[in-house]
PDB file of C-alpha atoms and ligand atoms in Angstrom:
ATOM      1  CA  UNK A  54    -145.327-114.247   7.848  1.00  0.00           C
ATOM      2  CA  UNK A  55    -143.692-111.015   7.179  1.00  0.00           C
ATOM      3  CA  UNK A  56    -140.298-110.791   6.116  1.00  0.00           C
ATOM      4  CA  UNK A  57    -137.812-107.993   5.975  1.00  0.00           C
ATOM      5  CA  UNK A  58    -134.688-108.045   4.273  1.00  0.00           C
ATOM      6  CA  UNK A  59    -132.019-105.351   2.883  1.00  0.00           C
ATOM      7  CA  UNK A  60    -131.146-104.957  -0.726  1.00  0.00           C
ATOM      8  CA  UNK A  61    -127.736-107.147  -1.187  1.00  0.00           C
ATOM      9  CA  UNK A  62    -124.866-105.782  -1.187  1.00  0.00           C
ATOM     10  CA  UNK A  63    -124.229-102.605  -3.688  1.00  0.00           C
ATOM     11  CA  UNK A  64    -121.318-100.552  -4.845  1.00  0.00           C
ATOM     12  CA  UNK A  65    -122.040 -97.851  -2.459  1.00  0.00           C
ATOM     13  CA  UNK A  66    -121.722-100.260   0.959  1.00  0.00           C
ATOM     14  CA  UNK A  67    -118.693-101.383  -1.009  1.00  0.00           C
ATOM     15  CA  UNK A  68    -117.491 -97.721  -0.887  1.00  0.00           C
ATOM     16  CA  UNK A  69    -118.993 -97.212   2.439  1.00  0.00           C
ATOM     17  CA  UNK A  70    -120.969 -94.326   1.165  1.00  0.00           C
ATOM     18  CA  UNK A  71    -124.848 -93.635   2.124  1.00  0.00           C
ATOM     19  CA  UNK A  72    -127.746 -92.919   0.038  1.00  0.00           C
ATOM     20  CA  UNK A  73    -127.603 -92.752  -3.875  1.00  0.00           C
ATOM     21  CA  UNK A  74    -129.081 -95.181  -6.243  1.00  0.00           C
ATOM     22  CA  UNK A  75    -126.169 -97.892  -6.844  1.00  0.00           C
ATOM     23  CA  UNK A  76    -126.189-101.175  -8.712  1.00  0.00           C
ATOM     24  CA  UNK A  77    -125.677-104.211  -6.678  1.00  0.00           C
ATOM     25  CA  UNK A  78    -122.316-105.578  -6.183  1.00  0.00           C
ATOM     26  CA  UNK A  79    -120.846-108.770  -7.484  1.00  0.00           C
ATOM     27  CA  UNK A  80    -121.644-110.073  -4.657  1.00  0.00           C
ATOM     28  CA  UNK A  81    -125.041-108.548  -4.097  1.00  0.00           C
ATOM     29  CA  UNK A  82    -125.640-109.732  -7.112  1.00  0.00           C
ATOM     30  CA  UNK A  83    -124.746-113.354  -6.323  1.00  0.00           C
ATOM     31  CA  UNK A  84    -127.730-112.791  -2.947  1.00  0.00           C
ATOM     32  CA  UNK A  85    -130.312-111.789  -5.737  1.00  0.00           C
ATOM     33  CA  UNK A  86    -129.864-115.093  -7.399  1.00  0.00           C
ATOM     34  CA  UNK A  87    -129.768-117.179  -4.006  1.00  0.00           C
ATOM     35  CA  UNK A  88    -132.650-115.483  -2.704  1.00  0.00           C
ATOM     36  CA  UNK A  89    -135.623-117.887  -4.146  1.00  0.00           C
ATOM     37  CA  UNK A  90    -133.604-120.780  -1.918  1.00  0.00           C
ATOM     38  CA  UNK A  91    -133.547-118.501   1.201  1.00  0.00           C
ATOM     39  CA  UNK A  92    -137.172-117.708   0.854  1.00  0.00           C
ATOM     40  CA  UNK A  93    -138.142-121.165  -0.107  1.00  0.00           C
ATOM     41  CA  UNK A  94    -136.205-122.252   3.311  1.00  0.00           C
ATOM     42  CA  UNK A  95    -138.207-120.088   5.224  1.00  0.00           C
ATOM     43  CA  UNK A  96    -141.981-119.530   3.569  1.00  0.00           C
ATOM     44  CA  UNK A  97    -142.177-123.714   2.169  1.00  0.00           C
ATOM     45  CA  UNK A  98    -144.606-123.488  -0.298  1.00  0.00           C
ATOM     46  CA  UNK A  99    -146.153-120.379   0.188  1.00  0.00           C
ATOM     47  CA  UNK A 100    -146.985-117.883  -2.283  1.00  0.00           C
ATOM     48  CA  UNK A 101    -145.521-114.238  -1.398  1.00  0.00           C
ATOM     49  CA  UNK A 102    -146.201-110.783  -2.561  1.00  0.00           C
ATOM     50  CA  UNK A 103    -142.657-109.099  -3.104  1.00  0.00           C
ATOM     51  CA  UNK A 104    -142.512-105.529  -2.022  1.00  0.00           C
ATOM     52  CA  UNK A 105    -139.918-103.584  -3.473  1.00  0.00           C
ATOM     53  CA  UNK A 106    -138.400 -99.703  -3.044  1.00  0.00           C
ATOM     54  CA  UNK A 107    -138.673 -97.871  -6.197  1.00  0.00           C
ATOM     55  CA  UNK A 108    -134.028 -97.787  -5.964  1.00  0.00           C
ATOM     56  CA  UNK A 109    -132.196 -99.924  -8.168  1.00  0.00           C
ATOM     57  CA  UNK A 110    -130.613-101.930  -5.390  1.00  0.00           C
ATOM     58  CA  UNK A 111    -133.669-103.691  -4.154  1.00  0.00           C
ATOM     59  CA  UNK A 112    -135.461-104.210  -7.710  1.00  0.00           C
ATOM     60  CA  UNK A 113    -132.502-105.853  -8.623  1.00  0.00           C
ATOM     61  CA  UNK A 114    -132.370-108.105  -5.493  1.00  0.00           C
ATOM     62  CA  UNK A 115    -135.905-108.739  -5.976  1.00  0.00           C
ATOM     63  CA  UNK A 116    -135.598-110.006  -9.584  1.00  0.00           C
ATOM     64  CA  UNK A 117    -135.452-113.726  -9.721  1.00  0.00           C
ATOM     65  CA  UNK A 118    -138.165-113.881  -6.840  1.00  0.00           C
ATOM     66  CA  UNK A 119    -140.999-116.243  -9.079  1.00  0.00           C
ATOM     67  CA  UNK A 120    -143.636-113.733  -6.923  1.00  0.00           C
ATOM     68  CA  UNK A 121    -145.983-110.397  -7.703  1.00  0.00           C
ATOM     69  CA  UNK A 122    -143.785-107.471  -6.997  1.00  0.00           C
ATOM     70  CA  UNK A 123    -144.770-104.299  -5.727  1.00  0.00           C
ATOM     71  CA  UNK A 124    -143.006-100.897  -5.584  1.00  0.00           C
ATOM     72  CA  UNK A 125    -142.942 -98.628  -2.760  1.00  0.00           C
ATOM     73  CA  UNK A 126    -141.784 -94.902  -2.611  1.00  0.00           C
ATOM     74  CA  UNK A 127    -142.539 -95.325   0.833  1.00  0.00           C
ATOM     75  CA  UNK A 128    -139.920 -97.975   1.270  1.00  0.00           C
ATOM     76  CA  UNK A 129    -137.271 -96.132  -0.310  1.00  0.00           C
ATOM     77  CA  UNK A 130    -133.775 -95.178   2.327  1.00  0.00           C
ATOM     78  CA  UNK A 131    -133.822 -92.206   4.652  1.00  0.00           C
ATOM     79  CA  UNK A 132    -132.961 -89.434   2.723  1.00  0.00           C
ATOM     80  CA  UNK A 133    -129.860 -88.114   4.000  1.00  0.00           C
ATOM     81  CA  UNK A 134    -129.844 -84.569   1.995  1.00  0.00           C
ATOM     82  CA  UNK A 135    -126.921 -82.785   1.728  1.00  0.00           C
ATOM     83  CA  UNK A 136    -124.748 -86.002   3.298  1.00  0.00           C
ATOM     84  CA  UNK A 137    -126.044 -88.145   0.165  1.00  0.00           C
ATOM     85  CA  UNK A 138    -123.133 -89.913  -1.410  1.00  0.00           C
ATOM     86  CA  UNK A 139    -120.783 -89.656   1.567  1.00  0.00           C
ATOM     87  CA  UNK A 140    -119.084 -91.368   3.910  1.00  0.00           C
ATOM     88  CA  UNK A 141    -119.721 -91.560   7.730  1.00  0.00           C
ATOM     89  CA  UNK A 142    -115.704 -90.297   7.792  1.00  0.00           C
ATOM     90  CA  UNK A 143    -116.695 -87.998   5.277  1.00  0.00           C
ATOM     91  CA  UNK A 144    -119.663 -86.408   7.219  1.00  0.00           C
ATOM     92  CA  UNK A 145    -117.234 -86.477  10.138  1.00  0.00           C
ATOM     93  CA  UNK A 146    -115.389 -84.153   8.400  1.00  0.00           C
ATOM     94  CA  UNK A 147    -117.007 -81.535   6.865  1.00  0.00           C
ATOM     95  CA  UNK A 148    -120.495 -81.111   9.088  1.00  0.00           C
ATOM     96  CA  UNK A 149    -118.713 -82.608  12.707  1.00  0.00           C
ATOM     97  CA  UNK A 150    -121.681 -80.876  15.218  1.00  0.00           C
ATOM     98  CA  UNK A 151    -124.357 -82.631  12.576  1.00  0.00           C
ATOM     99  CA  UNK A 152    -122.371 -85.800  13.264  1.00  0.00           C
ATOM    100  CA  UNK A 153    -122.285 -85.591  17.030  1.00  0.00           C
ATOM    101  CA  UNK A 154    -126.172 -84.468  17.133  1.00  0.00           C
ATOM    102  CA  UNK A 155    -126.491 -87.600  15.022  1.00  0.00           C
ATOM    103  CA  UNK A 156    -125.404 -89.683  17.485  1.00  0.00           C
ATOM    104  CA  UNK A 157    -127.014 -87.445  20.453  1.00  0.00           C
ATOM    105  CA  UNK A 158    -130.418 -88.111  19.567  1.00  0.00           C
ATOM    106  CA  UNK A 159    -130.460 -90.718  16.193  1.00  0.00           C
ATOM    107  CA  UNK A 160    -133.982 -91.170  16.502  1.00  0.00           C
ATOM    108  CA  UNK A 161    -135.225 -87.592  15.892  1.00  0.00           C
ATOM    109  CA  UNK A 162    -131.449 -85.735  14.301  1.00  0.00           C
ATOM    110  CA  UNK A 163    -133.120 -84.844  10.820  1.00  0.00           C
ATOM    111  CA  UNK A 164    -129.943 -84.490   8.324  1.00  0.00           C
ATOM    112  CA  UNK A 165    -130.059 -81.115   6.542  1.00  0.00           C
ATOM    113  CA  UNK A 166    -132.569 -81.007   3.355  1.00  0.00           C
ATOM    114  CA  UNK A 167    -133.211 -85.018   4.441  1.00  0.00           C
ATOM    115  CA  UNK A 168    -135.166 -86.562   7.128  1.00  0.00           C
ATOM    116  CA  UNK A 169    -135.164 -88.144  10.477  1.00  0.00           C
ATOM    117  CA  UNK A 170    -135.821 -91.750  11.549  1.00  0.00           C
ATOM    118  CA  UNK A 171    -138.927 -90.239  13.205  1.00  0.00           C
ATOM    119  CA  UNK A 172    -140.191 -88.960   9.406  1.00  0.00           C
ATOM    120  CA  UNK A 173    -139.340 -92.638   7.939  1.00  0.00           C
ATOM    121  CA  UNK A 174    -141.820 -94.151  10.492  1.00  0.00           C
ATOM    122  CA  UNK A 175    -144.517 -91.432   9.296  1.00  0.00           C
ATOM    123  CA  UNK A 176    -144.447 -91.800   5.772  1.00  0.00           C
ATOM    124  CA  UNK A 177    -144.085 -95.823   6.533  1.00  0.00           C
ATOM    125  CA  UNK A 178    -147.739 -95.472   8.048  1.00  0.00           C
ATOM    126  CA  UNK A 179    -149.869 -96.720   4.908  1.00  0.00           C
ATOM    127  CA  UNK A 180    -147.169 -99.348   4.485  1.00  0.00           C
ATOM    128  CA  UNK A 181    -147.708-100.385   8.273  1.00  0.00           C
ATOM    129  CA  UNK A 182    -151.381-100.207   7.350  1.00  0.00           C
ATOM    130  CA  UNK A 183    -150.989-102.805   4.906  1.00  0.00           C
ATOM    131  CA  UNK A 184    -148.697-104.878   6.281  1.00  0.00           C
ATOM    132  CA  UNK A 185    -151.217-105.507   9.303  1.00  0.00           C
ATOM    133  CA  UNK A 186    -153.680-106.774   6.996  1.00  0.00           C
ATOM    134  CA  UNK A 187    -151.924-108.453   4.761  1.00  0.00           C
ATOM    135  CA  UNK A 188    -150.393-111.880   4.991  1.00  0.00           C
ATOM    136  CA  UNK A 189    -146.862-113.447   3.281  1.00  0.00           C
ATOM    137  CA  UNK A 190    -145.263-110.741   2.539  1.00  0.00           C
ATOM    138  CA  UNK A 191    -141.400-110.463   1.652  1.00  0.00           C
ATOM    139  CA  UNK A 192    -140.300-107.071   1.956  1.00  0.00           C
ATOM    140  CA  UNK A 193    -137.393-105.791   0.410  1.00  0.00           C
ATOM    141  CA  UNK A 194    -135.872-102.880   1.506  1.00  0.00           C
ATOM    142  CA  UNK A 195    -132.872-100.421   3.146  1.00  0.00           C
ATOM    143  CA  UNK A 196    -131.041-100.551   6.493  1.00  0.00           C
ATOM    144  CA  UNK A 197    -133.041 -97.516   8.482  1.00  0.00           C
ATOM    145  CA  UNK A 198    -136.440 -98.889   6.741  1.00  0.00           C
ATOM    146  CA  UNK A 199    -135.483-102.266   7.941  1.00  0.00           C
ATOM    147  CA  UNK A 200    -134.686-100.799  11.131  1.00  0.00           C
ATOM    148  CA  UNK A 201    -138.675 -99.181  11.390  1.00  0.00           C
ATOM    149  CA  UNK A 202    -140.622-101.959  10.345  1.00  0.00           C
ATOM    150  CA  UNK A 203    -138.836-104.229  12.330  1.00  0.00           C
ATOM    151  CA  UNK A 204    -138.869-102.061  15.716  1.00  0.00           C
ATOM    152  CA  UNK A 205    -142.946-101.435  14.789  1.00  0.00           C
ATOM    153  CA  UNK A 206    -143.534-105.630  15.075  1.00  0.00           C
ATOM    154  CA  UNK A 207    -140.938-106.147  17.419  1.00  0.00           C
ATOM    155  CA  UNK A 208    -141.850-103.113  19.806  1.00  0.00           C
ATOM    156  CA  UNK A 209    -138.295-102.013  20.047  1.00  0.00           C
ATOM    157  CA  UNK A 210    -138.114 -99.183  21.467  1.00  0.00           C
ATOM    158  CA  UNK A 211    -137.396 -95.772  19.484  1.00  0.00           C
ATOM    159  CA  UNK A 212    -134.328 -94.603  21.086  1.00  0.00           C
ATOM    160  CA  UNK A 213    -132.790 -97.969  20.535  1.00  0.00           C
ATOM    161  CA  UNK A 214    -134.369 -98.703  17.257  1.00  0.00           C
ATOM    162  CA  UNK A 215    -131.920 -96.996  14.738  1.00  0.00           C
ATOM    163  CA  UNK A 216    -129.051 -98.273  16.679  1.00  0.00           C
ATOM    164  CA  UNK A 217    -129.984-102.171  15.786  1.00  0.00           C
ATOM    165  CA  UNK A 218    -127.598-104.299  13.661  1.00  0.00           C
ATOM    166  CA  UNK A 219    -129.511-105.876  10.828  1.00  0.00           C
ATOM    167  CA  UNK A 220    -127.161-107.175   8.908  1.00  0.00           C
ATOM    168  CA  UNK A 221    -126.907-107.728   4.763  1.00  0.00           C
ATOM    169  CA  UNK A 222    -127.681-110.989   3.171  1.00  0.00           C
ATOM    170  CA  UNK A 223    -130.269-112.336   5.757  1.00  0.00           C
ATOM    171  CA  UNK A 224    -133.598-112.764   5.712  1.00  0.00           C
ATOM    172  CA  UNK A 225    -135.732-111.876   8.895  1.00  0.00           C
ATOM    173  CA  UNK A 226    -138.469-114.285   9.614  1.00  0.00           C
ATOM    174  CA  UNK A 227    -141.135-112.532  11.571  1.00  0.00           C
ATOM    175  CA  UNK A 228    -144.553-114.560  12.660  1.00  0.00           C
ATOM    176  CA  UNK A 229    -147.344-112.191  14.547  1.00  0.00           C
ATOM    177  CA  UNK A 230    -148.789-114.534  17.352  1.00  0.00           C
ATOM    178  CA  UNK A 231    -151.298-113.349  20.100  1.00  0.00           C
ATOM    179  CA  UNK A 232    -149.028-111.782  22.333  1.00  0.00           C
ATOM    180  CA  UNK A 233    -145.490-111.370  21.118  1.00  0.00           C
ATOM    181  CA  UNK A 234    -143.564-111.555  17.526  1.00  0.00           C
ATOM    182  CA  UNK A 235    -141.592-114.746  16.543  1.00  0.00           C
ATOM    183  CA  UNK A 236    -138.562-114.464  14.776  1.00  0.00           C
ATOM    184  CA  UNK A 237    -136.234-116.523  12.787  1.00  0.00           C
ATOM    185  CA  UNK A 238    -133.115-115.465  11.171  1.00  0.00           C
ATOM    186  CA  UNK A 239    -131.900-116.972   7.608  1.00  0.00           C
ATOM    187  CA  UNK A 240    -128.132-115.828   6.174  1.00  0.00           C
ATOM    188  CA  UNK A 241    -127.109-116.467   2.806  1.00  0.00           C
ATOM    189  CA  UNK A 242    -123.886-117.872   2.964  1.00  0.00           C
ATOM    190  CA  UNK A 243    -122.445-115.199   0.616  1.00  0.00           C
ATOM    191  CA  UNK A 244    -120.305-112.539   2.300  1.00  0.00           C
ATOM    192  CA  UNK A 245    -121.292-108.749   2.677  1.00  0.00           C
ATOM    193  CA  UNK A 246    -119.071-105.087   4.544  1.00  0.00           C
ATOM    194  CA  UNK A 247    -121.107-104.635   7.593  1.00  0.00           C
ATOM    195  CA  UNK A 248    -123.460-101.233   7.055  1.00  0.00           C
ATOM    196  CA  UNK A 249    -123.615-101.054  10.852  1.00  0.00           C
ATOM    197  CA  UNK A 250    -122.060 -98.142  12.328  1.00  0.00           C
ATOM    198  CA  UNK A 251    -121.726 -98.031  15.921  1.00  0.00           C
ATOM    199  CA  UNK A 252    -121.965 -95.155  18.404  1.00  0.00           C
ATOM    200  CA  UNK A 253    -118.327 -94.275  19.127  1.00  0.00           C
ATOM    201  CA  UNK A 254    -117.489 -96.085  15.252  1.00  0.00           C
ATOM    202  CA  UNK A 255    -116.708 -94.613  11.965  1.00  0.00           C
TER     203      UNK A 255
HETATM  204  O1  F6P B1151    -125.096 -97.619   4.616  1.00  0.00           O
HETATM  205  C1  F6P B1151    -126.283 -98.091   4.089  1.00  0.00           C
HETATM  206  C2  F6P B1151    -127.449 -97.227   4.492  1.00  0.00           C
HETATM  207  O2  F6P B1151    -128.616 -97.821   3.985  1.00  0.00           O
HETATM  208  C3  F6P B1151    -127.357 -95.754   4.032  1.00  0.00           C
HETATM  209  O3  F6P B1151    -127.809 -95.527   2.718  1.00  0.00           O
HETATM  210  C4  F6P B1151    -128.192 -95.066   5.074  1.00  0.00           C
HETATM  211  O4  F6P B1151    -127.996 -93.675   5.161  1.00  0.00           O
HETATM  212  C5  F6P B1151    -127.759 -95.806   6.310  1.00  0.00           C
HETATM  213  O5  F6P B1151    -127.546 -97.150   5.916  1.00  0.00           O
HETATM  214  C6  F6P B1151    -128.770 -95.770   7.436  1.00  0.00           C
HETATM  215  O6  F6P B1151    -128.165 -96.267   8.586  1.00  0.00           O
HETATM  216  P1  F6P B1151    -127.756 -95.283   9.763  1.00  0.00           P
HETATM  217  O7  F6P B1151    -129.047 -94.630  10.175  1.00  0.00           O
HETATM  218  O8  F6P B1151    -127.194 -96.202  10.828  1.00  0.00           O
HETATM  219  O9  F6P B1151    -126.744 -94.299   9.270  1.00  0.00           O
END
């Protein structure tokens, strides 16, 4: 299996502000220690590698996983340059035709001195790589990552792809069969602000 999940909660979803390098949340905190039960719900037995992004808020969520642990660069959030630290409102505000573009074309907008959905899924190719041959891995990792990796073993689409809701504290089951993907869905029972932003939403 293959299993992608976001950090938990941090302070910055908290403050609804993207990017940065926070510290889970109370309650983010709280998913960190219930994820050994979630995994053990959905993997029995098996023995996982753990990869990680090198940010705070998925080591942290990763820590009382009794698994190897790997960190990624590669798995780390799409860098959203000069809009690091703000809020959608925020970015809104002061850069409104970067906003609208945003929404125009998600997929390929590139935020000034960041980068574009389109760059995550290059420098996500040697992860991609690995992940093929690899089995039982638990992936740990950031909405628009999430987003990536799940539209590459799902074949979503790529205009659709960084519009899906994946939401915090639940673990995404994903089984590679012959033809098609299975996928199971397992939610913490620990609350969590929705990330998800839709297209006419602030
Ligand atoms: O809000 C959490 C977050 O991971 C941000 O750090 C990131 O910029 C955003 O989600 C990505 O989601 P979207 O592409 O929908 O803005």
């Amino acid at each position: 299996m293959k299993a992608p999940v976001q950090h938990g909660e941090s302070e910055y979803n908290l403050s609804g502000k993207i990017g940065g390098d926070a510290n889970l949340s109370p309650r983010g905190q709280q998913y960190a220690r219930q994820l050994p039960d979630l995994v053990a719900m959905s993997a029995g037995s098996r023995k996982l590698t753990v990869w990680t992004s090198t940010l705070k808020r998925t080591i942290q969520t990763a820590r009382f996983l009794p698994f190897e642990k790997l960190e990624w660069k590669a798995l780390d959030e799409l860098d959203s340059g000069v809009c690091d630290g703000l809020t959608y409102g925020q970015i809104e505000e002061r850069y409104p035709a970067d906003f609208a573009a945003r929404d125009d074309d998600k997929y390929n907008y590139r935020y000034l001195g960041g980068e574009s959905y389109r760059d995550v899924v290059i420098r996500l190719e040697p992860i991609i790589m690995e992940l093929e041959r690899s089995e039982d891995i638990l992936i740990v990792t950031h909405q628009a990552v999430l987003r990536c990796i799940y539209a590459y073993l799902k074949n979503v689409a790529q205009d659709q792809s960084p519009w899906m809701e994946v939401p915090l504290h639940t673990l995404i089951k994903l089984t590679p069969r012959a033809y098609n993907t299975d996928e199971e869905r397992f939610k913490a029972n620990i609350p969590a602000v929705s990330t998800w932003r839709g297209e006419t939403s602030t």
